[in-house]
Short mmCIF file of C-alpha atoms in Angstrom, two decimals:
data_model
loop_
_atom_site.label_atom_id
_atom_site.label_comp_id
_atom_site.label_asym_id
_atom_site.label_seq_id
_atom_site.Cartn_x
_atom_site.Cartn_y
_atom_site.Cartn_z
CA UNK X 993 -31.25 100.56 160.27
CA UNK X 994 -29.07 97.08 159.68
CA UNK X 995 -27.30 95.87 162.05
CA UNK X 996 -24.39 92.96 162.16
CA UNK X 997 -26.78 90.01 162.95
CA UNK X 998 -24.72 86.83 162.80
CA UNK X 999 -25.90 86.74 158.97
CA UNK X 1000 -23.97 89.79 158.66
CA UNK X 1001 -20.96 88.76 160.12
CA UNK X 1002 -20.73 85.37 158.02
CA UNK X 1003 -20.84 87.22 155.36
CA UNK X 1004 -18.13 90.02 155.75
CA UNK X 1005 -16.33 87.08 156.90
CA UNK X 1006 -16.83 85.42 153.07
CA UNK X 1007 -15.77 88.67 151.46
CA UNK X 1008 -12.99 89.06 154.01
CA UNK X 1009 -11.61 85.60 152.72
CA UNK X 1010 -12.22 87.20 149.48
CA UNK X 1011 -9.17 89.52 149.93
CA UNK X 1012 -6.89 86.86 150.93
CA UNK X 1013 -5.20 86.33 147.54
CA UNK X 1014 -5.02 90.48 146.84
CA UNK X 1015 -3.46 91.22 150.59
CA UNK X 1016 -0.25 88.86 149.42
CA UNK X 1017 0.47 91.04 146.21
CA UNK X 1018 0.43 93.58 148.73
CA UNK X 1019 3.17 91.93 150.91
CA UNK X 1020 5.06 91.55 148.11
CA UNK X 1021 5.81 95.33 146.77
CA UNK X 1022 6.74 97.44 150.20
CA UNK X 1023 5.74 100.90 148.43
CA UNK X 1024 2.06 99.55 147.52
CA UNK X 1025 1.95 97.93 151.08
CA UNK X 1026 2.64 101.86 152.41
CA UNK X 1027 -0.28 103.48 150.94
CA UNK X 1028 -3.43 100.77 151.48
CA UNK X 1029 -1.55 101.11 155.28
CA UNK X 1030 -1.20 105.18 155.01
CA UNK X 1031 -4.72 104.56 153.53
CA UNK X 1032 -5.64 102.69 156.53
CA UNK X 1033 -4.89 105.45 159.11
CA UNK X 1034 -6.32 107.71 157.69
CA UNK X 1035 -9.82 106.41 157.27
CA UNK X 1036 -9.17 104.83 160.71
CA UNK X 1037 -8.40 108.94 161.87
CA UNK X 1038 -11.90 109.32 160.50
CA UNK X 1039 -13.96 107.29 162.92
CA UNK X 1040 -11.53 107.25 165.69
CA UNK X 1041 -12.32 105.90 168.85
CA UNK X 1042 -10.63 102.18 169.33
CA UNK X 1043 -10.74 101.69 165.99
CA UNK X 1044 -7.88 103.93 165.21
CA UNK X 1045 -5.98 102.52 168.12
CA UNK X 1046 -6.73 98.60 166.45
CA UNK X 1047 -5.26 99.64 162.92
CA UNK X 1048 -2.59 101.66 164.48
CA UNK X 1049 -1.31 98.74 166.51
CA UNK X 1050 -2.14 96.38 163.03
CA UNK X 1051 0.12 99.04 161.14
CA UNK X 1052 3.47 98.57 163.85
CA UNK X 1053 3.10 94.70 163.88
CA UNK X 1054 3.10 95.10 159.85
CA UNK X 1055 6.04 97.04 158.97
CA UNK X 1056 7.94 95.73 161.94
CA UNK X 1057 7.55 92.36 160.47
CA UNK X 1058 7.82 93.13 156.22
CA UNK X 1059 11.14 94.97 157.27
CA UNK X 1060 12.04 91.63 159.37
CA UNK X 1061 12.77 93.02 162.93
CA UNK X 1062 10.22 91.83 164.20
CA UNK X 1063 9.53 87.87 163.38
CA UNK X 1064 6.39 85.98 165.34
CA UNK X 1065 4.26 86.33 163.00
CA UNK X 1066 3.69 83.53 160.84
CA UNK X 1067 2.76 84.75 156.60
CA UNK X 1068 -0.46 83.06 157.29
CA UNK X 1069 -1.15 85.95 160.05
CA UNK X 1070 0.20 89.11 157.63
CA UNK X 1071 -1.89 87.99 155.03
CA UNK X 1072 -5.31 88.01 157.45
CA UNK X 1073 -3.96 91.38 159.03
CA UNK X 1074 -3.61 92.70 155.38
CA UNK X 1075 -7.04 91.07 154.06
CA UNK X 1076 -8.57 92.75 157.16
CA UNK X 1077 -7.46 96.02 156.24
CA UNK X 1078 -7.86 96.00 152.40
CA UNK X 1079 -11.84 95.38 153.79
CA UNK X 1080 -11.78 97.82 155.88
CA UNK X 1081 -10.17 100.37 152.73
CA UNK X 1082 -12.81 98.40 150.07
CA UNK X 1083 -15.88 100.33 149.48
CA UNK X 1084 -17.92 96.51 148.81
CA UNK X 1085 -19.07 96.29 152.48
CA UNK X 1086 -21.69 93.98 154.15
CA UNK X 1087 -22.93 97.29 155.34
CA UNK X 1088 -22.14 100.51 152.85
CA UNK X 1089 -20.09 103.30 155.07
CA UNK X 1090 -22.43 105.71 153.53
CA UNK X 1091 -24.51 105.01 155.81
CA UNK X 1092 -23.43 107.20 159.21
CA UNK X 1093 -22.26 104.73 161.86
CA UNK X 1094 -23.99 101.67 161.18
CA UNK X 1095 -21.86 101.32 158.16
CA UNK X 1096 -18.46 101.08 160.02
CA UNK X 1097 -19.81 97.92 162.31
CA UNK X 1098 -19.06 95.22 159.70
CA UNK X 1099 -15.71 96.95 159.33
CA UNK X 1100 -14.88 96.99 163.09
CA UNK X 1101 -16.23 93.61 163.71
CA UNK X 1102 -13.31 91.86 160.92
CA UNK X 1103 -11.17 93.87 162.10
CA UNK X 1104 -11.99 93.42 166.08
CA UNK X 1105 -12.70 89.10 164.28
CA UNK X 1106 -8.33 89.46 162.95
CA UNK X 1107 -6.90 90.56 166.29
CA UNK X 1108 -8.56 87.97 168.05
CA UNK X 1109 -7.31 85.22 165.76
CA UNK X 1110 -4.09 86.68 166.52
CA UNK X 1111 -4.14 88.29 170.13
CA UNK X 1112 -1.32 85.73 171.18
CA UNK X 1113 0.71 86.93 168.42
CA UNK X 1114 0.19 90.82 169.94
CA UNK X 1115 0.65 90.06 173.56
CA UNK X 1116 4.08 88.78 172.21
CA UNK X 1117 4.83 91.91 169.34
CA UNK X 1118 3.69 94.47 172.81
CA UNK X 1119 6.35 92.47 174.50
CA UNK X 1120 8.38 93.16 172.03
CA UNK X 1121 7.76 96.63 171.25
CA UNK X 1122 8.43 97.57 174.79
CA UNK X 1123 12.07 96.01 175.01
CA UNK X 1124 12.93 96.93 171.31
#
């Protein structure tokens, strides 16, 4: 059984970086982004748990940022979030998703890494949401 070793995590993060150019394109095309976010939510619903809550949070943040309602996130961080979502839905993973349960470990690791990298911004966004 494959596990998320440090080497696999590094490979997943390198693959994630490969999605950044595509992520920037999604951010320029609101309709395409909307479809991507809907697909990510469907995948996360199928997996449930913390991943679903994390994806729902990222989707709300992206929607508020792209609409201009929330301005507390840099373009670079928006690209990172979309790249992580692209990694999640991509069939090309470090650990293939067809492997039950363990196939999702790399997806969750990439999402967790992005969440950690924007932790302060997420705290600000949650406060903004509560006050909005």
